[in-house]
Short mmCIF file of C-alpha atoms in Angstrom, two decimals:
data_model
loop_
_atom_site.label_atom_id
_atom_site.label_comp_id
_atom_site.label_asym_id
_atom_site.label_seq_id
_atom_site.Cartn_x
_atom_site.Cartn_y
_atom_site.Cartn_z
CA MET A 674 -0.50 0.25 0.30
CA ASN A 675 1.74 3.06 -0.79
CA ASN A 676 -0.07 5.28 1.65
CA GLU A 677 2.21 2.87 4.55
CA LYS A 678 3.65 4.70 7.25
CA ILE A 679 7.20 4.19 7.92
CA ALA A 680 8.63 6.19 10.96
CA VAL A 681 12.38 5.63 12.24
CA LEU A 682 12.95 6.05 15.57
CA ILE A 683 15.71 7.70 16.99
CA PRO A 684 17.14 7.06 21.10
CA CYS A 685 19.39 9.90 21.69
CA TYR A 686 21.19 11.05 24.80
CA ASN A 687 24.68 13.36 24.11
CA GLU A 688 24.79 12.09 20.75
CA SER A 689 25.79 16.14 18.99
CA LEU A 690 28.42 14.39 17.21
CA THR A 691 26.60 11.80 14.96
CA ILE A 692 22.89 12.79 15.55
CA LYS A 693 23.22 14.69 12.35
CA LYS A 694 24.58 11.52 9.77
CA VAL A 695 21.97 9.35 11.61
CA ILE A 696 19.65 11.63 10.27
CA ASN A 697 20.35 12.12 7.24
CA ASP A 698 20.70 8.97 6.37
CA PHE A 699 18.08 7.64 7.25
CA GLN A 700 16.35 10.90 4.61
CA LYS A 701 17.79 9.99 2.16
CA GLU A 702 17.41 5.95 2.25
CA LEU A 703 13.83 6.03 3.23
CA PRO A 704 12.29 9.41 1.83
CA GLU A 705 8.82 8.29 2.96
CA ALA A 706 9.46 7.54 6.81
CA ASP A 707 8.84 9.61 9.25
CA ILE A 708 12.45 9.96 11.46
CA TYR A 709 11.68 10.47 15.19
CA VAL A 710 14.72 12.03 17.70
CA TYR A 711 14.04 11.78 21.69
CA ASP A 712 16.52 13.75 23.08
CA ASN A 713 16.98 12.16 26.50
CA ASN A 714 18.19 14.46 28.72
CA SER A 715 21.14 15.42 26.55
CA THR A 716 24.03 18.03 28.01
CA ASP A 717 25.59 18.75 24.40
CA ASN A 718 22.93 19.85 21.55
CA THR A 719 21.36 16.62 20.16
CA TYR A 720 17.97 18.82 20.32
CA GLU A 721 18.59 21.57 18.03
CA ILE A 722 20.90 20.40 15.62
CA ALA A 723 18.12 17.09 14.63
CA LEU A 724 15.33 19.78 14.97
CA ASN A 725 17.22 22.08 11.93
CA GLU A 726 17.25 18.46 10.42
CA GLY A 727 14.62 18.56 9.74
CA ALA A 728 13.22 15.70 12.16
CA TYR A 729 10.27 15.10 14.37
CA VAL A 730 12.18 15.58 17.98
CA LYS A 731 10.40 16.02 21.39
CA LYS A 732 12.62 15.57 24.98
CA GLU A 733 11.73 12.84 27.09
CA PRO A 734 12.67 13.49 31.39
CA ARG A 735 13.13 9.66 32.76
CA GLN A 736 16.28 8.65 31.77
CA GLY A 737 16.99 5.09 30.23
CA LYS A 738 16.72 3.87 26.85
CA GLY A 739 13.42 1.41 27.86
CA ASN A 740 11.59 5.01 28.91
CA VAL A 741 12.48 7.18 25.65
CA ILE A 742 11.33 3.39 23.67
CA ARG A 743 8.72 3.45 26.05
CA GLN A 744 7.14 6.62 25.04
CA MET A 745 7.98 6.16 21.45
CA PHE A 746 5.40 3.74 21.16
CA PHE A 747 2.98 5.06 23.37
CA ASP A 748 3.44 8.99 20.73
CA ILE A 749 3.73 7.18 16.99
CA GLU A 750 1.09 6.06 14.63
CA ALA A 751 2.34 3.67 11.79
CA ASP A 752 2.55 1.10 9.83
CA TYR A 753 6.02 0.11 10.23
CA TYR A 754 8.96 1.46 12.76
CA LEU A 755 12.46 1.23 12.25
CA MET A 756 14.77 1.97 15.11
CA VAL A 757 18.49 2.68 14.91
CA ASP A 758 21.18 4.14 17.36
CA GLY A 759 22.00 8.07 17.32
CA ASP A 760 25.91 7.41 17.06
CA ASP A 761 26.77 6.11 13.66
CA THR A 762 26.95 2.57 14.78
CA TYR A 763 24.84 1.05 11.81
CA PRO A 764 23.99 1.56 8.28
CA ALA A 765 21.06 3.64 6.42
CA GLU A 766 21.79 1.59 4.32
CA ASN A 767 19.67 -1.65 5.31
CA ALA A 768 16.78 -0.08 6.23
CA GLN A 769 15.36 -0.90 2.76
CA GLU A 770 15.91 -4.46 3.19
CA LEU A 771 14.40 -4.54 7.01
CA ILE A 772 11.74 -2.58 5.92
CA ALA A 773 11.09 -5.53 3.13
CA ALA A 774 10.45 -8.38 5.78
CA LEU A 775 8.17 -6.09 7.06
CA LYS A 776 6.22 -5.26 4.09
CA THR A 777 6.22 -8.65 2.65
CA GLY A 778 5.76 -10.50 6.58
CA GLN A 779 8.46 -12.25 6.86
CA ALA A 780 8.71 -11.23 10.38
CA ASP A 781 6.94 -9.03 13.42
CA MET A 782 9.99 -8.06 14.54
CA VAL A 783 13.12 -7.89 12.27
CA ILE A 784 17.24 -8.09 14.28
CA GLY A 785 19.46 -5.97 12.29
CA ASP A 786 22.64 -8.89 13.00
CA ARG A 787 25.59 -7.62 14.00
CA LEU A 788 26.87 -10.75 15.08
CA SER A 789 27.52 -12.75 11.97
CA ASN A 790 29.25 -11.58 9.31
CA GLY A 791 32.56 -10.67 12.05
CA THR A 792 32.00 -6.66 11.64
CA TYR A 793 31.28 -6.45 15.38
CA PHE A 794 33.97 -8.06 16.70
CA ASN A 795 36.32 -6.76 14.03
CA GLU A 796 35.27 -3.06 15.06
CA ASN A 797 34.24 -3.22 18.86
CA LYS A 798 38.02 -3.53 20.62
CA ARG A 799 35.58 -2.98 24.60
CA ALA A 800 36.02 -5.83 27.38
CA PHE A 801 34.17 -8.28 27.69
CA HIS A 802 31.54 -7.00 24.95
CA ASP A 803 31.68 -10.57 23.21
CA PHE A 804 31.97 -12.59 26.75
CA GLY A 805 28.38 -10.93 27.61
CA ASN A 806 27.00 -11.38 24.08
CA ASN A 807 27.33 -14.80 23.73
CA LEU A 808 26.56 -15.24 27.42
CA VAL A 809 22.82 -13.88 26.43
CA LYS A 810 22.43 -15.49 23.22
CA ASN A 811 23.70 -18.58 24.31
CA SER A 812 20.64 -18.14 27.76
CA ILE A 813 17.79 -16.90 25.54
CA ASN A 814 18.88 -19.82 23.03
CA TYR A 815 18.22 -22.64 25.38
CA LEU A 816 15.89 -21.20 26.84
CA TYR A 817 13.45 -20.72 23.77
CA LYS A 818 14.85 -23.22 21.67
CA ALA A 819 16.14 -20.90 19.77
CA LYS A 820 18.55 -19.70 17.14
CA ILE A 821 18.81 -16.28 17.76
CA LYS A 822 22.62 -14.94 16.62
CA ASP A 823 22.27 -10.91 17.46
CA VAL A 824 20.54 -10.37 21.03
CA MET A 825 21.79 -7.49 21.64
CA THR A 826 21.36 -5.37 18.20
CA GLY A 827 20.24 -1.25 18.76
CA TYR A 828 18.70 -2.21 15.06
CA ARG A 829 15.47 -3.37 15.00
CA GLY A 830 12.60 -3.21 12.91
CA PHE A 831 8.68 -3.97 13.28
CA ASN A 832 5.43 -3.38 12.49
CA ARG A 833 2.98 -1.75 14.02
CA MET A 834 0.72 -5.62 16.37
CA PHE A 835 4.28 -5.81 17.84
CA VAL A 836 4.43 -2.37 18.64
CA LYS A 837 1.82 -1.78 19.68
CA SER A 838 1.06 -4.68 22.15
CA PHE A 839 4.99 -4.79 23.87
CA PRO A 840 4.52 -3.58 27.35
CA VAL A 841 7.43 -2.39 28.20
CA MET A 842 9.08 -2.98 31.20
CA SER A 843 13.01 -2.00 31.03
CA SER A 844 14.11 0.98 31.42
CA GLY A 845 17.21 0.92 30.67
CA PHE A 846 19.59 -1.04 27.97
CA GLN A 847 17.97 -4.18 28.67
CA ILE A 848 15.27 -4.14 26.24
CA GLU A 849 16.96 -5.01 23.36
CA THR A 850 16.59 -8.03 25.57
CA GLU A 851 13.23 -7.62 26.43
CA PHE A 852 12.31 -7.31 22.75
CA THR A 853 14.34 -11.01 21.90
CA ILE A 854 12.47 -13.14 24.20
CA HIS A 855 8.34 -11.23 24.06
CA ALA A 856 8.88 -12.34 20.39
CA LEU A 857 10.29 -15.46 21.59
CA ASP A 858 7.61 -16.32 24.22
CA LYS A 859 4.31 -14.49 22.30
CA ARG A 860 5.56 -16.18 19.16
CA PHE A 861 6.07 -13.38 17.04
CA LYS A 862 7.39 -13.94 13.42
CA LEU A 863 11.62 -13.51 14.03
CA ILE A 864 14.46 -12.41 10.84
CA GLU A 865 17.93 -11.65 11.52
CA ILE A 866 18.79 -9.57 8.08
CA PRO A 867 23.08 -9.66 7.93
CA ILE A 868 23.89 -5.63 8.73
CA ASP A 869 27.76 -3.78 9.01
CA TYR A 870 28.99 -2.96 12.46
CA ARG A 871 30.66 0.56 12.25
CA ASP A 872 32.01 1.01 15.53
CA ARG A 873 31.33 5.58 16.93
CA PRO A 874 33.12 7.49 15.19
CA GLU A 875 37.04 9.47 17.00
CA GLY A 876 34.76 11.62 20.12
CA SER A 877 31.68 9.73 20.65
CA GLU A 878 31.54 7.85 24.11
CA SER A 879 28.80 4.91 24.59
CA LYS A 880 26.76 5.49 27.56
CA LEU A 881 27.07 1.07 27.92
CA ASP A 882 28.54 0.77 31.37
CA THR A 883 30.19 -3.36 30.12
CA TYR A 884 29.56 -4.55 34.13
CA SER A 885 27.22 -2.79 35.20
CA ASP A 886 25.15 -2.84 32.91
CA GLY A 887 25.89 -6.34 31.99
CA ILE A 888 24.47 -7.66 35.51
CA LYS A 889 20.98 -5.61 34.38
CA VAL A 890 20.84 -7.09 31.18
CA LEU A 891 20.94 -10.54 33.54
CA LEU A 892 18.93 -10.13 35.95
CA THR A 893 16.84 -8.52 33.25
CA ILE A 894 17.00 -12.11 31.82
CA LEU A 895 16.51 -14.15 35.23
CA LYS A 896 13.76 -11.85 36.14
CA MET A 897 12.05 -13.26 32.61
CA PHE A 898 12.75 -16.52 33.02
CA LYS A 899 11.11 -16.25 36.52
CA ASP A 900 8.10 -14.84 34.61
CA TYR A 901 8.05 -16.36 31.42
CA LYS A 902 9.06 -20.23 32.58
CA PRO A 903 7.51 -20.23 35.73
CA MET A 904 7.21 -24.46 35.94
CA LEU A 905 11.39 -24.32 34.72
CA PHE A 906 12.31 -22.12 37.11
CA PHE A 907 10.82 -23.10 40.40
CA SER A 908 10.90 -26.71 39.14
CA MET A 909 15.44 -25.65 38.91
CA PHE A 910 15.14 -25.01 42.84
CA SER A 911 12.67 -27.25 43.96
CA LEU A 912 15.37 -30.44 42.81
CA LEU A 913 18.19 -28.62 44.17
CA PHE A 914 16.21 -28.53 47.41
CA PHE A 915 15.83 -31.79 46.59
CA LEU A 916 18.85 -32.99 46.28
CA LEU A 917 20.63 -31.23 49.61
CA GLY A 918 17.37 -33.10 51.74
CA LEU A 919 19.08 -35.58 50.14
CA VAL A 920 21.97 -35.55 51.29
CA CYS A 921 20.95 -34.14 54.71
CA GLY A 922 18.42 -37.27 55.15
CA VAL A 923 20.00 -40.20 53.89
CA PRO A 924 22.06 -41.04 56.85
CA VAL A 925 19.66 -40.32 59.44
CA ILE A 926 17.18 -42.39 57.23
CA ASN A 927 20.52 -44.88 57.37
CA GLU A 928 20.43 -44.62 61.21
CA PHE A 929 16.98 -45.24 61.12
CA ILE A 930 17.00 -48.64 59.81
CA HIS A 931 19.68 -50.24 61.04
CA THR A 932 19.30 -49.40 64.87
CA GLY A 933 15.97 -48.32 65.36
CA PHE A 934 16.75 -44.48 66.60
CA ILE A 935 17.29 -41.64 65.55
CA THR A 936 20.69 -38.92 66.83
CA LYS A 937 20.91 -36.87 63.67
CA ILE A 938 18.37 -33.96 65.58
CA PRO A 939 20.27 -31.11 63.60
CA SER A 940 19.75 -33.31 60.39
CA SER A 941 16.39 -34.75 60.52
CA ILE A 942 15.69 -31.29 60.80
CA LEU A 943 17.48 -29.38 58.67
CA ALA A 944 16.17 -32.59 56.09
CA SER A 945 13.04 -31.83 56.59
CA GLY A 946 12.88 -27.97 56.34
CA LEU A 947 14.99 -28.86 53.03
CA MET A 948 12.53 -31.20 51.80
CA ILE A 949 9.00 -29.20 52.77
CA PHE A 950 11.11 -25.79 50.90
CA SER A 951 11.42 -27.83 47.72
CA LEU A 952 7.56 -29.30 47.53
CA LEU A 953 7.01 -25.57 48.33
CA LEU A 954 9.03 -24.33 45.61
CA LEU A 955 6.91 -26.88 43.10
CA VAL A 956 3.22 -26.13 44.39
CA THR A 957 4.05 -22.47 43.63
CA GLY A 958 6.11 -23.74 39.73
CA LEU A 959 2.25 -25.52 39.13
CA ILE A 960 0.31 -21.13 40.06
CA LEU A 961 2.46 -19.75 38.52
CA ASP A 962 2.48 -21.60 36.29
CA THR A 963 -1.27 -21.44 35.38
CA VAL A 964 -1.34 -17.75 35.47
CA VAL A 965 0.94 -17.65 33.36
CA THR A 966 -0.29 -19.60 30.46
CA ASN A 967 -4.27 -17.62 31.56
CA ALA A 968 -2.26 -14.69 30.62
CA LYS A 969 -1.68 -16.35 27.67
CA LYS A 970 -4.31 -16.39 26.02
CA GLU A 971 -5.40 -13.37 27.01
CA TYR A 972 -3.07 -11.80 25.69
CA GLU A 973 -3.65 -13.94 22.07
CA LEU A 974 -7.71 -12.83 22.70
CA ASN A 975 -5.78 -9.03 23.09
CA LEU A 976 -3.76 -9.65 20.33
CA TYR A 977 -6.27 -10.93 18.02
CA ARG A 978 -8.74 -7.88 18.87
CA LEU A 979 -5.74 -5.23 18.13
CA TYR A 980 -5.92 -7.39 14.61
CA ILE A 981 -9.40 -7.09 13.43
CA LYS A 982 -8.83 -3.59 14.81
CA TYR A 983 -6.05 -2.52 12.43
CA ASN A 984 -7.39 -4.53 9.44
CA GLN A 985 -10.62 -2.50 9.95
CA ILE A 986 -8.38 1.58 9.85
CA LYS A 987 -6.63 -0.26 6.90
CA LYS A 988 -9.31 -0.99 4.74
CA LEU A 989 -11.05 2.99 6.10
#
């Protein structure tokens, strides 16, 4: 459809060195798109530069990329969304390819994959980033039996259905991980398109802290593991405490079988406590699994209503 609207979303924090080039590149590659820059309390002149280049610019006072994306999803109406960082690390030349995957229905979310062709590893020299990327990627792929190659890229495309049904829970850079887990858990169609990654130009500094942000991402995975797969999450801990209970309880049981008496009172109390706690964890997992299943059913019904409403709007 010729009247389908494309929105390029650029969350920014102190990107005065690169924002002009990023806007101009996407204006060239997607002349039909509207470009939105949300400035997240920058202390430089990012806001003024973006305004002068013809972008729609708004200030978002709540610090954190997740907060910016949340407000963007609330404010901006479009059929297709392309999200990119304002640091000029992602090539606008791939924009048409990402949008095409959404328009043809191949994907609800398309991922700009930095890792497959090796450009990220060649350009990014920050310590432990490779290790962190692989740890997060492998954890999510294991949980969801998936084969995602780049979980934490900031270059993504979405269709309207995905954006308007996505609950943003993270406030910071964990939002990238949240996108991927949500898409896998809710069975959205997603594909990856390899892109060339460019490191930041000289003078431009990354806002990521390798250690603190890495810990936040891992905690996000752990939390979403608990929220999305509670049966597996609590069963693992239930099994752990069950085994500890056996370690403490087997000598007590063995003593009772051979002597008819129990002298290891502390061990018997500890074993009983561990077994009870193990059972409580298992029951908790069963209850929460039922809750999550019902929530998924409700989500599917709401998604269906949104799908019907969107199709009605498109026909007008």
